[in-house]
Amino acid sequence: MSTLLRSRLHGKGVYAITDGPRPDLFAAMEAALAGGARLLQYRDKSGNAERRRAEADELSRICARYEVPFIVNDDVELAKLTGGGVHLGREDMSIAQAREILGPDAIIGVSCYGSLERARELAGKGADYLAFGAMYPSPTKPHAPVAPHDVLTQVKALGLPVVAIGGLTPDNAKVVIDAGADYLAVVSAIFAAADIQSATRRFADLFTGTTR
């Protein structure tokens, strides 16, 4: 990982992931960033390429104002068009292919589910962060198997940022941080909240020991 990438993924914090098409998308994302989100991923599984391009363009600009890395879920070409990084799952493009398209400075994160073996393999192939989950039963992916928390502790030996995802709430996430998570990836617990900024801040405060 280059010095630039290390500087962009430094520290710990909230990794906000968008929850698909919504009319207030930009306001919702800005509220999450104002609440302290340190990474933002655009996740939209719909097939509307024109809308997705326009939304990703605007979200990348919003992230730039907050100096927060912008990540696109799955879609390497959209990431390239909008100057973002990409998050890759099991069925997606390889890290090597994505790196060839996006260049050396793009963040490329990967889903490891609950597998240390997969994490070791992908770390060796140039992943910039390793995501594990679901940590708890998740409303976003209700059929995802739950990963053991100790996998977060064991993977720290690889020296890459560790992301925890799945069913996280301000009430259950502290144990995940204590187990080794550098980032809490959150969808519904932020974006289904009535006050998105405050919901994000509650997660962010877990990293500082602040209670609200």
Short mmCIF file of C-alpha atoms in Angstrom, two decimals:
data_model
loop_
_atom_site.label_atom_id
_atom_site.label_comp_id
_atom_site.label_asym_id
_atom_site.label_seq_id
_atom_site.Cartn_x
_atom_site.Cartn_y
_atom_site.Cartn_z
CA MET A 1 0.00 0.00 0.00
CA SER A 2 1.42 3.36 -0.99
CA THR A 3 2.06 6.23 1.39
CA LEU A 4 -0.92 8.05 -0.11
CA LEU A 5 -3.22 5.14 0.62
CA ARG A 6 -1.91 4.77 4.14
CA SER A 7 -2.64 8.44 4.77
CA ARG A 8 -6.17 8.07 3.38
CA LEU A 9 -6.92 5.01 5.50
CA HIS A 10 -5.25 6.23 8.66
CA GLY A 11 -6.93 6.02 12.00
CA LYS A 12 -10.24 4.43 12.85
CA GLY A 13 -13.89 5.32 12.42
CA VAL A 14 -17.22 4.90 10.74
CA TYR A 15 -17.48 3.49 7.22
CA ALA A 16 -20.89 4.64 5.93
CA ILE A 17 -22.43 2.56 3.14
CA THR A 18 -25.35 3.94 1.15
CA ASP A 19 -28.61 2.01 1.13
CA GLY A 20 -29.63 2.15 -2.52
CA PRO A 21 -31.87 4.61 -4.35
CA ARG A 22 -33.40 7.25 -2.11
CA PRO A 23 -34.65 10.74 -2.97
CA ASP A 24 -32.55 12.42 -0.25
CA LEU A 25 -29.34 10.53 -1.04
CA PHE A 26 -27.01 13.54 -1.11
CA ALA A 27 -28.42 15.11 2.05
CA ALA A 28 -28.24 11.74 3.81
CA MET A 29 -24.62 11.21 2.83
CA GLU A 30 -23.67 14.74 3.82
CA ALA A 31 -25.32 14.18 7.21
CA ALA A 32 -23.28 11.01 7.72
CA LEU A 33 -20.08 12.83 6.83
CA ALA A 34 -20.97 15.71 9.13
CA GLY A 35 -21.53 13.10 11.84
CA GLY A 36 -17.95 11.92 11.49
CA ALA A 37 -17.91 9.16 8.86
CA ARG A 38 -14.31 8.49 7.75
CA LEU A 39 -15.07 6.41 4.64
CA LEU A 40 -18.10 6.39 2.36
CA GLN A 41 -19.18 3.63 -0.01
CA TYR A 42 -21.75 4.04 -2.77
CA ARG A 43 -23.73 0.81 -2.92
CA ASP A 44 -26.57 0.70 -5.44
CA LYS A 45 -27.48 -2.61 -7.07
CA SER A 46 -30.02 -1.15 -9.48
CA GLY A 47 -29.43 -1.16 -13.21
CA ASN A 48 -29.92 2.56 -13.86
CA ALA A 49 -26.46 3.41 -15.16
CA GLU A 50 -27.21 7.08 -15.90
CA ARG A 51 -28.55 7.79 -12.42
CA ARG A 52 -25.79 5.81 -10.75
CA ARG A 53 -23.14 7.78 -12.66
CA ALA A 54 -24.72 11.11 -11.71
CA GLU A 55 -25.07 10.10 -8.06
CA ALA A 56 -21.54 8.75 -7.82
CA ASP A 57 -20.18 11.95 -9.41
CA GLU A 58 -21.91 14.10 -6.83
CA LEU A 59 -21.04 11.86 -3.89
CA SER A 60 -17.39 11.88 -4.90
CA ARG A 61 -17.46 15.68 -4.82
CA ILE A 62 -19.14 15.70 -1.40
CA CYS A 63 -16.52 13.28 -0.07
CA ALA A 64 -13.75 15.46 -1.46
CA ARG A 65 -15.07 18.44 0.50
CA TYR A 66 -14.87 16.40 3.68
CA GLU A 67 -11.52 14.85 2.68
CA VAL A 68 -13.04 11.39 3.06
CA PRO A 69 -12.24 8.55 0.64
CA PHE A 70 -15.03 7.63 -1.78
CA ILE A 71 -15.51 3.92 -2.52
CA VAL A 72 -17.81 2.30 -5.11
CA ASN A 73 -19.30 -1.12 -4.42
CA ASP A 74 -18.41 -3.72 -7.08
CA ASP A 75 -18.33 -1.41 -10.11
CA VAL A 76 -14.70 -0.78 -11.09
CA GLU A 77 -15.59 1.21 -14.21
CA LEU A 78 -17.82 3.57 -12.21
CA ALA A 79 -15.03 3.94 -9.66
CA LYS A 80 -12.65 4.94 -12.45
CA LEU A 81 -15.10 7.45 -13.91
CA THR A 82 -15.62 9.13 -10.53
CA GLY A 83 -12.08 8.94 -9.16
CA GLY A 84 -13.08 6.53 -6.40
CA GLY A 85 -11.80 3.34 -4.92
CA VAL A 86 -13.67 0.06 -5.13
CA HIS A 87 -14.93 -2.65 -2.81
CA LEU A 88 -14.80 -6.17 -4.22
CA GLY A 89 -16.73 -9.25 -3.15
CA ARG A 90 -16.29 -12.90 -3.92
CA GLU A 91 -17.99 -12.71 -7.34
CA ASP A 92 -16.34 -9.49 -8.49
CA MET A 93 -13.26 -8.60 -10.52
CA SER A 94 -9.85 -9.61 -9.20
CA ILE A 95 -7.67 -7.15 -7.31
CA ALA A 96 -5.08 -7.32 -10.10
CA GLN A 97 -7.65 -6.41 -12.77
CA ALA A 98 -9.07 -3.61 -10.64
CA ARG A 99 -5.61 -2.24 -9.91
CA GLU A 100 -4.77 -2.20 -13.61
CA ILE A 101 -7.89 -0.14 -14.30
CA LEU A 102 -7.79 2.17 -11.28
CA GLY A 103 -4.05 2.66 -10.90
CA PRO A 104 -1.69 2.45 -7.93
CA ASP A 105 -3.30 5.10 -5.74
CA ALA A 106 -6.89 3.82 -5.63
CA ILE A 107 -8.17 2.12 -2.49
CA ILE A 108 -9.23 -1.46 -3.18
CA GLY A 109 -11.04 -3.14 -0.32
CA VAL A 110 -12.27 -6.73 -0.18
CA SER A 111 -14.89 -8.82 1.56
CA CYS A 112 -13.38 -11.70 3.52
CA TYR A 113 -16.66 -12.82 5.14
CA GLY A 114 -15.39 -14.94 8.06
CA SER A 115 -12.34 -16.40 6.35
CA LEU A 116 -8.78 -15.79 7.56
CA GLU A 117 -7.51 -17.86 4.65
CA ARG A 118 -9.22 -15.54 2.17
CA ALA A 119 -7.87 -12.52 4.05
CA ARG A 120 -4.30 -13.80 3.86
CA GLU A 121 -4.67 -14.56 0.16
CA LEU A 122 -6.12 -11.15 -0.71
CA ALA A 123 -3.67 -9.27 1.49
CA GLY A 124 -0.92 -10.92 -0.53
CA LYS A 125 -2.61 -9.77 -3.73
CA GLY A 126 -2.61 -6.12 -2.72
CA ALA A 127 -5.85 -5.44 -0.87
CA ASP A 128 -5.88 -2.15 1.03
CA TYR A 129 -8.39 -3.17 3.69
CA LEU A 130 -10.03 -6.42 4.78
CA ALA A 131 -13.75 -6.51 5.62
CA PHE A 132 -15.34 -9.19 7.80
CA GLY A 133 -18.96 -9.96 8.55
CA ALA A 134 -21.68 -10.27 9.25
CA MET A 135 -20.75 -9.57 12.84
CA TYR A 136 -24.41 -9.88 13.84
CA PRO A 137 -27.57 -10.78 11.92
CA SER A 138 -27.94 -8.03 9.33
CA PRO A 139 -31.11 -6.43 7.90
CA THR A 140 -29.16 -5.50 4.75
CA LYS A 141 -28.01 -9.10 4.12
CA PRO A 142 -30.32 -11.25 6.25
CA HIS A 143 -28.90 -14.57 4.97
CA ALA A 144 -25.23 -13.73 5.51
CA PRO A 145 -23.52 -16.11 7.96
CA VAL A 146 -22.31 -14.54 11.18
CA ALA A 147 -18.51 -14.32 11.50
CA PRO A 148 -16.76 -14.96 14.84
CA HIS A 149 -15.40 -11.83 16.50
CA ASP A 150 -12.01 -13.39 17.16
CA VAL A 151 -11.30 -13.38 13.42
CA LEU A 152 -10.85 -9.60 13.79
CA THR A 153 -8.16 -10.15 16.39
CA GLN A 154 -6.34 -12.81 14.40
CA VAL A 155 -6.28 -10.84 11.15
CA LYS A 156 -4.52 -7.88 12.79
CA ALA A 157 -1.25 -9.76 12.24
CA LEU A 158 -1.54 -9.00 8.51
CA GLY A 159 -1.06 -5.29 9.20
CA LEU A 160 -3.96 -3.98 7.10
CA PRO A 161 -6.98 -1.94 8.21
CA VAL A 162 -9.79 -4.22 9.38
CA VAL A 163 -13.44 -3.43 8.64
CA ALA A 164 -16.35 -5.02 10.52
CA ILE A 165 -19.81 -5.08 8.96
CA GLY A 166 -23.23 -6.54 9.55
CA GLY A 167 -25.89 -5.81 12.13
CA LEU A 168 -23.82 -3.23 13.99
CA THR A 169 -25.52 -0.82 16.38
CA PRO A 170 -24.09 1.69 18.87
CA ASP A 171 -25.01 -0.82 21.60
CA ASN A 172 -23.19 -3.86 20.18
CA ALA A 173 -20.30 -2.37 18.22
CA LYS A 174 -17.86 -1.60 21.06
CA VAL A 175 -17.03 -5.27 21.49
CA VAL A 176 -16.22 -5.43 17.77
CA ILE A 177 -13.83 -2.48 18.09
CA ASP A 178 -12.23 -4.12 21.10
CA ALA A 179 -11.78 -7.32 19.07
CA GLY A 180 -9.74 -5.42 16.46
CA ALA A 181 -11.99 -3.53 14.02
CA ASP A 182 -10.51 -0.28 12.71
CA TYR A 183 -13.70 0.67 10.89
CA LEU A 184 -17.37 -0.02 11.54
CA ALA A 185 -19.21 -0.40 8.24
CA VAL A 186 -22.81 0.62 8.80
CA VAL A 187 -25.86 0.81 6.54
CA SER A 188 -29.31 0.71 8.13
CA ALA A 189 -28.32 1.76 11.67
CA ILE A 190 -27.27 5.09 10.14
CA PHE A 191 -29.42 5.60 7.07
CA ALA A 192 -32.70 4.33 8.51
CA ALA A 193 -32.31 6.69 11.48
CA ALA A 194 -34.47 9.77 11.83
CA ASP A 195 -31.34 11.85 12.53
CA ILE A 196 -28.54 10.49 10.36
CA GLN A 197 -25.87 12.87 11.63
CA SER A 198 -26.54 11.99 15.27
CA ALA A 199 -26.72 8.27 14.48
CA THR A 200 -23.33 8.45 12.78
CA ARG A 201 -21.88 10.42 15.67
CA ARG A 202 -22.98 7.74 18.14
CA PHE A 203 -20.86 5.21 16.25
CA ALA A 204 -17.96 7.65 15.86
CA ASP A 205 -18.00 8.31 19.60
CA LEU A 206 -17.32 4.64 20.28
CA PHE A 207 -13.79 5.17 18.99
CA THR A 208 -13.13 8.05 21.36
CA GLY A 209 -14.92 6.77 24.44
CA THR A 210 -17.41 9.62 24.30
CA THR A 211 -21.01 8.90 25.26
CA ARG A 212 -24.01 10.93 24.22
#
